[in-house]
PDB file of C-alpha atoms in Angstrom:
ATOM      1  CA  MET M 215      87.853 -59.648  70.919  1.00 50.00           C
ATOM      2  CA  ARG M 216      86.153 -60.464  67.670  1.00 50.00           C
ATOM      3  CA  SER M 217      82.847 -62.224  67.364  1.00 48.00           C
ATOM      4  CA  VAL M 218      82.825 -65.279  65.121  1.00 45.00           C
ATOM      5  CA  PRO M 219      79.340 -66.088  63.895  1.00 47.00           C
ATOM      6  CA  ASP M 220      80.236 -69.510  62.456  1.00 46.00           C
ATOM      7  CA  ASP M 221      81.275 -72.201  64.921  1.00 48.00           C
ATOM      8  CA  ARG M 222      83.326 -74.016  62.307  1.00 50.00           C
ATOM      9  CA  THR M 223      85.266 -70.839  61.547  1.00 79.00           C
ATOM     10  CA  ALA M 224      85.990 -70.310  65.244  1.00 89.00           C
ATOM     11  CA  ARG M 225      87.065 -73.917  65.650  1.00 92.00           C
ATOM     12  CA  ALA M 226      89.350 -73.719  62.618  1.00 92.00           C
ATOM     13  CA  ALA M 227      90.879 -70.459  63.835  1.00 93.00           C
ATOM     14  CA  ILE M 228      91.641 -71.967  67.239  1.00 95.00           C
ATOM     15  CA  ARG M 229      93.084 -75.119  65.667  1.00 95.00           C
ATOM     16  CA  ASP M 230      95.257 -73.175  63.226  1.00 94.00           C
ATOM     17  CA  GLU M 231      96.664 -70.892  65.919  1.00 95.00           C
ATOM     18  CA  ALA M 232      97.335 -73.887  68.136  1.00 96.00           C
ATOM     19  CA  LEU M 233      99.171 -75.537  65.239  1.00 96.00           C
ATOM     20  CA  ARG M 234     101.325 -72.442  64.750  1.00 95.00           C
ATOM     21  CA  LEU M 235     102.151 -72.072  68.446  1.00 96.00           C
ATOM     22  CA  PHE M 236     102.772 -75.791  68.946  1.00 94.00           C
ATOM     23  CA  ALA M 237     105.141 -75.782  65.957  1.00 92.00           C
ATOM     24  CA  GLU M 238     107.063 -72.766  67.266  1.00 92.00           C
ATOM     25  CA  HIS M 239     107.266 -73.602  70.959  1.00 92.00           C
ATOM     26  CA  GLY M 240     106.112 -77.182  71.498  1.00 90.00           C
ATOM     27  CA  PRO M 241     102.706 -78.151  72.927  1.00 90.00           C
ATOM     28  CA  ASP M 242     103.916 -78.305  76.529  1.00 90.00           C
ATOM     29  CA  ALA M 243     105.043 -74.665  76.466  1.00 93.00           C
ATOM     30  CA  VAL M 244     101.748 -73.271  75.155  1.00 96.00           C
ATOM     31  CA  SER M 245      98.737 -72.615  77.385  1.00 96.00           C
ATOM     32  CA  VAL M 246      95.061 -72.540  76.485  1.00 97.00           C
ATOM     33  CA  ARG M 247      95.037 -68.838  77.364  1.00 96.00           C
ATOM     34  CA  ARG M 248      97.845 -68.149  74.905  1.00 97.00           C
ATOM     35  CA  ILE M 249      96.057 -70.062  72.140  1.00 96.00           C
ATOM     36  CA  ALA M 250      92.859 -68.150  72.845  1.00 96.00           C
ATOM     37  CA  ALA M 251      94.686 -64.812  72.670  1.00 95.00           C
ATOM     38  CA  ALA M 252      96.284 -65.754  69.344  1.00 95.00           C
ATOM     39  CA  ALA M 253      92.897 -66.801  67.920  1.00 93.00           C
ATOM     40  CA  ASP M 254      91.268 -63.681  69.388  1.00 92.00           C
ATOM     41  CA  VAL M 255      88.676 -65.695  71.310  1.00 93.00           C
ATOM     42  CA  SER M 256      88.080 -66.403  74.984  1.00 95.00           C
ATOM     43  CA  PRO M 257      89.724 -69.366  76.771  1.00 95.00           C
ATOM     44  CA  GLY M 258      86.202 -70.589  77.496  1.00 95.00           C
ATOM     45  CA  LEU M 259      85.500 -70.858  73.769  1.00 95.00           C
ATOM     46  CA  VAL M 260      88.600 -72.996  73.302  1.00 96.00           C
ATOM     47  CA  ILE M 261      87.355 -75.365  76.007  1.00 96.00           C
ATOM     48  CA  HIS M 262      83.840 -75.230  74.533  1.00 94.00           C
ATOM     49  CA  HIS M 263      85.099 -76.466  71.157  1.00 94.00           C
ATOM     50  CA  PHE M 264      87.810 -78.892  72.243  1.00 95.00           C
ATOM     51  CA  GLY M 265      87.221 -79.757  75.892  1.00 95.00           C
ATOM     52  CA  SER M 266      90.900 -79.586  76.893  1.00 95.00           C
ATOM     53  CA  LYS M 267      94.335 -78.736  75.536  1.00 95.00           C
ATOM     54  CA  ASP M 268      95.032 -82.435  75.057  1.00 93.00           C
ATOM     55  CA  SER M 269      91.953 -82.778  72.887  1.00 95.00           C
ATOM     56  CA  LEU M 270      92.963 -79.669  70.957  1.00 96.00           C
ATOM     57  CA  ARG M 271      96.377 -81.214  70.341  1.00 93.00           C
ATOM     58  CA  GLU M 272      94.679 -84.377  69.080  1.00 92.00           C
ATOM     59  CA  ALA M 273      92.623 -82.246  66.690  1.00 94.00           C
ATOM     60  CA  VAL M 274      95.794 -80.542  65.423  1.00 93.00           C
ATOM     61  CA  ASP M 275      97.455 -83.943  64.947  1.00 89.00           C
ATOM     62  CA  ALA M 276      94.426 -85.232  63.029  1.00 89.00           C
ATOM     63  CA  HIS M 277      94.427 -82.114  60.843  1.00 90.00           C
ATOM     64  CA  VAL M 278      98.102 -82.542  59.939  1.00 87.00           C
ATOM     65  CA  LEU M 279      97.629 -86.270  59.299  1.00 82.00           C
ATOM     66  CA  ALA M 280      94.696 -85.536  56.976  1.00 85.00           C
ATOM     67  CA  MET M 281      96.706 -82.885  55.151  1.00 83.00           C
ATOM     68  CA  PHE M 282      99.601 -85.233  54.510  1.00 78.00           C
ATOM     69  CA  GLY M 283      97.188 -87.998  53.564  1.00 74.00           C
ATOM     70  CA  ALA M 284      95.858 -85.731  50.805  1.00 77.00           C
ATOM     71  CA  MET M 285      99.409 -84.960  49.653  1.00 74.00           C
ATOM     72  CA  LEU M 286     100.291 -88.643  49.553  1.00 68.00           C
ATOM     73  CA  GLY M 287      97.121 -89.338  47.589  1.00 68.00           C
ATOM     74  CA  GLU M 288      98.265 -86.868  44.963  1.00 66.00           C
ATOM     75  CA  LEU M 289     101.773 -88.285  44.890  1.00 61.00           C
ATOM     76  CA  THR M 290     100.564 -91.809  44.215  1.00 54.00           C
ATOM     77  CA  ALA M 291      97.855 -90.781  41.749  1.00 46.00           C
ATOM     78  CA  ALA M 292      99.560 -88.093  39.674  1.00 46.00           C
ATOM     79  CA  ASP M 293     102.349 -88.530  37.169  1.00 44.00           C
ATOM     80  CA  LEU M 294     105.051 -86.732  39.140  1.00 46.00           C
ATOM     81  CA  TYR M 295     107.972 -88.853  38.076  1.00 48.00           C
ATOM     82  CA  ASP M 296     108.874 -87.476  34.666  1.00 45.00           C
ATOM     83  CA  ARG M 297     112.449 -86.390  34.113  1.00 45.00           C
ATOM     84  CA  GLY M 298     111.662 -82.720  34.626  1.00 44.00           C
ATOM     85  CA  ALA M 299     110.190 -82.960  38.133  1.00 47.00           C
ATOM     86  CA  ALA M 300     111.562 -83.801  41.540  1.00 47.00           C
ATOM     87  CA  GLY M 301     108.540 -85.966  42.306  1.00 51.00           C
ATOM     88  CA  SER M 302     108.820 -85.902  46.071  1.00 65.00           C
ATOM     89  CA  LEU M 303     106.863 -85.293  49.223  1.00 69.00           C
ATOM     90  CA  ALA M 304     108.726 -82.013  49.694  1.00 72.00           C
ATOM     91  CA  GLU M 305     107.619 -80.882  46.237  1.00 73.00           C
ATOM     92  CA  ALA M 306     104.015 -81.612  47.190  1.00 73.00           C
ATOM     93  CA  VAL M 307     104.473 -79.557  50.371  1.00 73.00           C
ATOM     94  CA  VAL M 308     105.642 -76.602  48.266  1.00 72.00           C
ATOM     95  CA  ARG M 309     102.497 -76.848  46.134  1.00 75.00           C
ATOM     96  CA  TYR M 310     100.063 -77.316  49.014  1.00 77.00           C
ATOM     97  CA  LEU M 311     101.400 -74.914  51.633  1.00 79.00           C
ATOM     98  CA  PRO M 312     102.315 -71.216  51.731  1.00 80.00           C
ATOM     99  CA  PRO M 313     105.983 -70.418  52.450  1.00 76.00           C
ATOM    100  CA  ASP M 314     105.230 -69.356  56.037  1.00 83.00           C
ATOM    101  CA  SER M 315     103.189 -72.453  56.897  1.00 86.00           C
ATOM    102  CA  PRO M 316     103.943 -73.938  60.340  1.00 90.00           C
ATOM    103  CA  VAL M 317     103.130 -77.450  59.108  1.00 87.00           C
ATOM    104  CA  PRO M 318     106.714 -78.526  58.228  1.00 84.00           C
ATOM    105  CA  ALA M 319     107.928 -77.459  61.679  1.00 87.00           C
ATOM    106  CA  TYR M 320     104.995 -79.231  63.325  1.00 89.00           C
ATOM    107  CA  LEU M 321     105.714 -82.321  61.245  1.00 86.00           C
ATOM    108  CA  ARG M 322     109.240 -82.332  62.645  1.00 87.00           C
ATOM    109  CA  ARG M 323     107.929 -82.227  66.212  1.00 87.00           C
ATOM    110  CA  LEU M 324     105.327 -84.892  65.463  1.00 85.00           C
ATOM    111  CA  LEU M 325     107.831 -87.343  63.984  1.00 86.00           C
ATOM    112  CA  LEU M 326     110.622 -86.805  66.509  1.00 85.00           C
ATOM    113  CA  ALA M 327     108.464 -86.732  69.639  1.00 82.00           C
ATOM    114  CA  GLY M 328     107.298 -90.317  69.257  1.00 78.00           C
ATOM    115  CA  GLY M 329     103.766 -91.262  70.200  1.00 81.00           C
ATOM    116  CA  ASP M 330     100.952 -92.745  68.170  1.00 85.00           C
ATOM    117  CA  PRO M 331     100.283 -89.776  65.814  1.00 83.00           C
ATOM    118  CA  GLY M 332     103.946 -89.581  64.796  1.00 86.00           C
ATOM    119  CA  ARG M 333     104.145 -93.333  64.241  1.00 89.00           C
ATOM    120  CA  GLU M 334     100.925 -93.315  62.218  1.00 86.00           C
ATOM    121  CA  LEU M 335     102.181 -90.478  60.044  1.00 83.00           C
ATOM    122  CA  PHE M 336     105.511 -92.228  59.518  1.00 88.00           C
ATOM    123  CA  ARG M 337     103.719 -95.416  58.459  1.00 89.00           C
ATOM    124  CA  ARG M 338     101.573 -93.446  56.014  1.00 83.00           C
ATOM    125  CA  LEU M 339     104.621 -91.750  54.539  1.00 83.00           C
ATOM    126  CA  TYR M 340     106.367 -95.097  54.171  1.00 88.00           C
ATOM    127  CA  GLU M 341     103.346 -96.727  52.558  1.00 86.00           C
ATOM    128  CA  GLY M 342     103.201 -93.795  50.142  1.00 79.00           C
ATOM    129  CA  SER M 343     106.871 -94.259  49.329  1.00 82.00           C
ATOM    130  CA  ARG M 344     106.339 -97.984  48.648  1.00 87.00           C
ATOM    131  CA  ALA M 345     103.378 -97.194  46.376  1.00 83.00           C
ATOM    132  CA  ALA M 346     105.370 -94.504  44.550  1.00 79.00           C
ATOM    133  CA  LEU M 347     108.317 -96.841  44.005  1.00 83.00           C
ATOM    134  CA  ASP M 348     105.971 -99.534  42.657  1.00 87.00           C
ATOM    135  CA  ALA M 349     104.374 -96.993  40.300  1.00 81.00           C
ATOM    136  CA  MET M 350     107.774 -95.808  39.067  1.00 79.00           C
ATOM    137  CA  ALA M 351     108.942 -99.393  38.529  1.00 86.00           C
ATOM    138  CA  GLY M 352     105.722-100.265  36.704  1.00 87.00           C
ATOM    139  CA  ALA M 353     106.250 -97.309  34.372  1.00 81.00           C
ATOM    140  CA  GLY M 354     109.849 -98.322  33.700  1.00 82.00           C
ATOM    141  CA  LEU M 355     111.248 -95.276  35.510  1.00 76.00           C
ATOM    142  CA  ALA M 356     112.852 -97.037  38.462  1.00 82.00           C
ATOM    143  CA  ASP M 357     114.187-100.357  39.690  1.00 88.00           C
ATOM    144  CA  ARG M 358     112.708-101.811  42.876  1.00 90.00           C
ATOM    145  CA  GLY M 359     116.167-103.117  43.790  1.00 91.00           C
ATOM    146  CA  ALA M 360     117.132-106.263  45.660  1.00 94.00           C
ATOM    147  CA  ASP M 361     115.337-105.022  48.801  1.00 96.00           C
ATOM    148  CA  PRO M 362     112.355-102.839  47.793  1.00 94.00           C
ATOM    149  CA  ALA M 363     111.414-102.211  51.433  1.00 95.00           C
ATOM    150  CA  VAL M 364     114.782-100.629  52.166  1.00 96.00           C
ATOM    151  CA  ARG M 365     114.875 -98.745  48.871  1.00 91.00           C
ATOM    152  CA  ALA M 366     111.469 -97.203  49.585  1.00 89.00           C
ATOM    153  CA  ALA M 367     112.676 -96.232  53.070  1.00 92.00           C
ATOM    154  CA  ILE M 368     115.751 -94.544  51.562  1.00 89.00           C
ATOM    155  CA  LEU M 369     113.612 -92.546  49.140  1.00 84.00           C
ATOM    156  CA  MET M 370     111.270 -91.535  51.962  1.00 85.00           C
ATOM    157  CA  SER M 371     114.219 -90.533  54.165  1.00 88.00           C
ATOM    158  CA  ASN M 372     115.490 -88.238  51.423  1.00 84.00           C
ATOM    159  CA  ASP M 373     112.084 -86.583  51.145  1.00 81.00           C
ATOM    160  CA  LEU M 374     111.818 -86.158  54.903  1.00 85.00           C
ATOM    161  CA  ALA M 375     115.321 -84.688  55.157  1.00 87.00           C
ATOM    162  CA  VAL M 376     114.188 -81.573  53.304  1.00 85.00           C
ATOM    163  CA  LEU M 377     111.305 -81.106  55.744  1.00 83.00           C
ATOM    164  CA  LEU M 378     113.031 -82.051  58.981  1.00 86.00           C
ATOM    165  CA  LEU M 379     116.305 -80.253  58.248  1.00 89.00           C
ATOM    166  CA  ARG M 380     114.862 -77.225  56.496  1.00 87.00           C
ATOM    167  CA  GLU M 381     116.588 -74.544  58.567  1.00 90.00           C
ATOM    168  CA  PRO M 382     120.121 -76.026  58.652  1.00 93.00           C
ATOM    169  CA  LEU M 383     119.895 -76.876  54.934  1.00 93.00           C
ATOM    170  CA  ALA M 384     118.884 -73.296  54.175  1.00 93.00           C
ATOM    171  CA  ASP M 385     121.846 -72.103  56.230  1.00 96.00           C
ATOM    172  CA  VAL M 386     124.483 -74.168  54.412  1.00 97.00           C
ATOM    173  CA  LEU M 387     122.955 -73.945  50.924  1.00 94.00           C
ATOM    174  CA  GLY M 388     121.890 -70.304  51.050  1.00 95.00           C
ATOM    175  CA  THR M 389     118.423 -71.251  49.751  1.00 91.00           C
ATOM    176  CA  ASP M 390     115.280 -72.361  51.541  1.00 89.00           C
ATOM    177  CA  PRO M 391     114.849 -75.942  50.250  1.00 86.00           C
ATOM    178  CA  LEU M 392     111.062 -75.535  50.452  1.00 83.00           C
ATOM    179  CA  SER M 393     111.032 -72.428  48.272  1.00 84.00           C
ATOM    180  CA  ALA M 394     110.371 -72.813  44.543  1.00 80.00           C
ATOM    181  CA  ALA M 395     114.017 -72.025  43.746  1.00 86.00           C
ATOM    182  CA  GLY M 396     115.317 -74.319  46.479  1.00 86.00           C
ATOM    183  CA  MET M 397     113.063 -77.187  45.429  1.00 82.00           C
ATOM    184  CA  ALA M 398     114.146 -76.842  41.796  1.00 82.00           C
ATOM    185  CA  ARG M 399     117.788 -76.862  42.869  1.00 87.00           C
ATOM    186  CA  TRP M 400     117.298 -79.880  45.134  1.00 84.00           C
ATOM    187  CA  GLY M 401     115.183 -81.743  42.596  1.00 80.00           C
ATOM    188  CA  ARG M 402     117.684 -81.340  39.754  1.00 84.00           C
ATOM    189  CA  GLU M 403     120.503 -82.816  41.793  1.00 86.00           C
ATOM    190  CA  MET M 404     118.428 -85.676  43.200  1.00 82.00           C
ATOM    191  CA  LEU M 405     117.225 -86.609  39.719  1.00 78.00           C
ATOM    192  CA  ALA M 406     120.825 -86.634  38.505  1.00 82.00           C
ATOM    193  CA  ILE M 407     121.794 -88.987  41.343  1.00 82.00           C
ATOM    194  CA  TYR M 408     118.793 -91.233  40.760  1.00 78.00           C
ATOM    195  CA  ALA M 409     119.407 -91.354  36.991  1.00 76.00           C
ATOM    196  CA  ALA M 410     123.204 -91.683  36.853  1.00 77.00           C
ATOM    197  CA  GLY M 411     124.185 -92.861  40.317  1.00 78.00           C
ATOM    198  CA  LEU M 412     126.565 -91.282  42.788  1.00 77.00           C
ATOM    199  CA  MET M 413     129.736 -93.316  42.357  1.00 80.00           C
ATOM    200  CA  ALA M 414     132.420 -92.221  39.894  1.00 75.00           C
ATOM    201  CA  PRO M 415     134.134 -94.874  37.744  1.00 72.00           C
ATOM    202  CA  PRO M 416     137.175 -96.400  39.468  1.00 73.00           C
ATOM    203  CA  PRO M 417     140.524 -94.826  38.506  1.00 76.00           C
ATOM    204  CA  GLY M 418     141.988 -96.520  35.445  1.00 70.00           C
ATOM    205  CA  ASN M 419     138.562 -97.803  34.390  1.00 63.00           C
ATOM    206  CA  GLU M 420     137.750 -95.036  31.957  1.00 56.00           C
ATOM    207  CA  GLY M 421     137.745 -97.395  28.980  1.00 52.00           C
ATOM    208  CA  PRO M 422     140.321 -98.113  26.258  1.00 51.00           C
ATOM    209  CA  SER M 423     142.815 -95.407  25.345  1.00 49.00           C
ATOM    210  CA  GLU M 424     142.980 -93.810  21.931  1.00 48.00           C
ATOM    211  CA  GLY M 425     146.089 -95.841  21.093  1.00 49.00           C
ATOM    212  CA  GLY M 426     144.188 -99.135  21.123  1.00 49.00           C
ATOM    213  CA  GLY M 427     144.908-102.299  23.094  1.00 48.00           C
ATOM    214  CA  GLU M 428     148.023-103.837  24.488  1.00 45.00           C
ATOM    215  CA  ARG M 429     151.142-104.335  22.383  1.00 41.00           C
TER     216      ARG M 429
END
């Protein structure tokens, strides 16, 4: 067992291993002893820093909330909505996190499990989507629509789909949507839909024929 001279380093190591194990197996299936073994510390040190597994889970939740708060701050402050960028939460995740990060999987558990942390995160994501839509509309890059609240929710749902459905999307598309190649592929298509719409012109509505009008 290693000796960690800095308490903050030990605390961060315990928190990060708990995050990884919670994301893989769910908090209920992971014991304090297992977290301690993964962090290479004693179970007593885990309790020393966090008091209980419930408190450790709260610390993990707070860490993930803070991380996504920073991402949302960048999304609303930076000019991500030019025509050559996907400009989405998922794109920010790709920039912030290494490919093997457990955070997307933990996010899925946090949002789908219910509870106050998941609801708070969802509200933050929605508020970020509303702010992003307002910024895009103010710059002349988007239309708020007849119901801006719903439109912002639709945009947010698209962003979350990449994170929450990462594995099945990778299976059907043959590309991890959170990889650089996958994000570029996803972003190009979403921008095309946003710019040109999804619906094709109705049959027979292609415009006047070369022969001119009616006889």
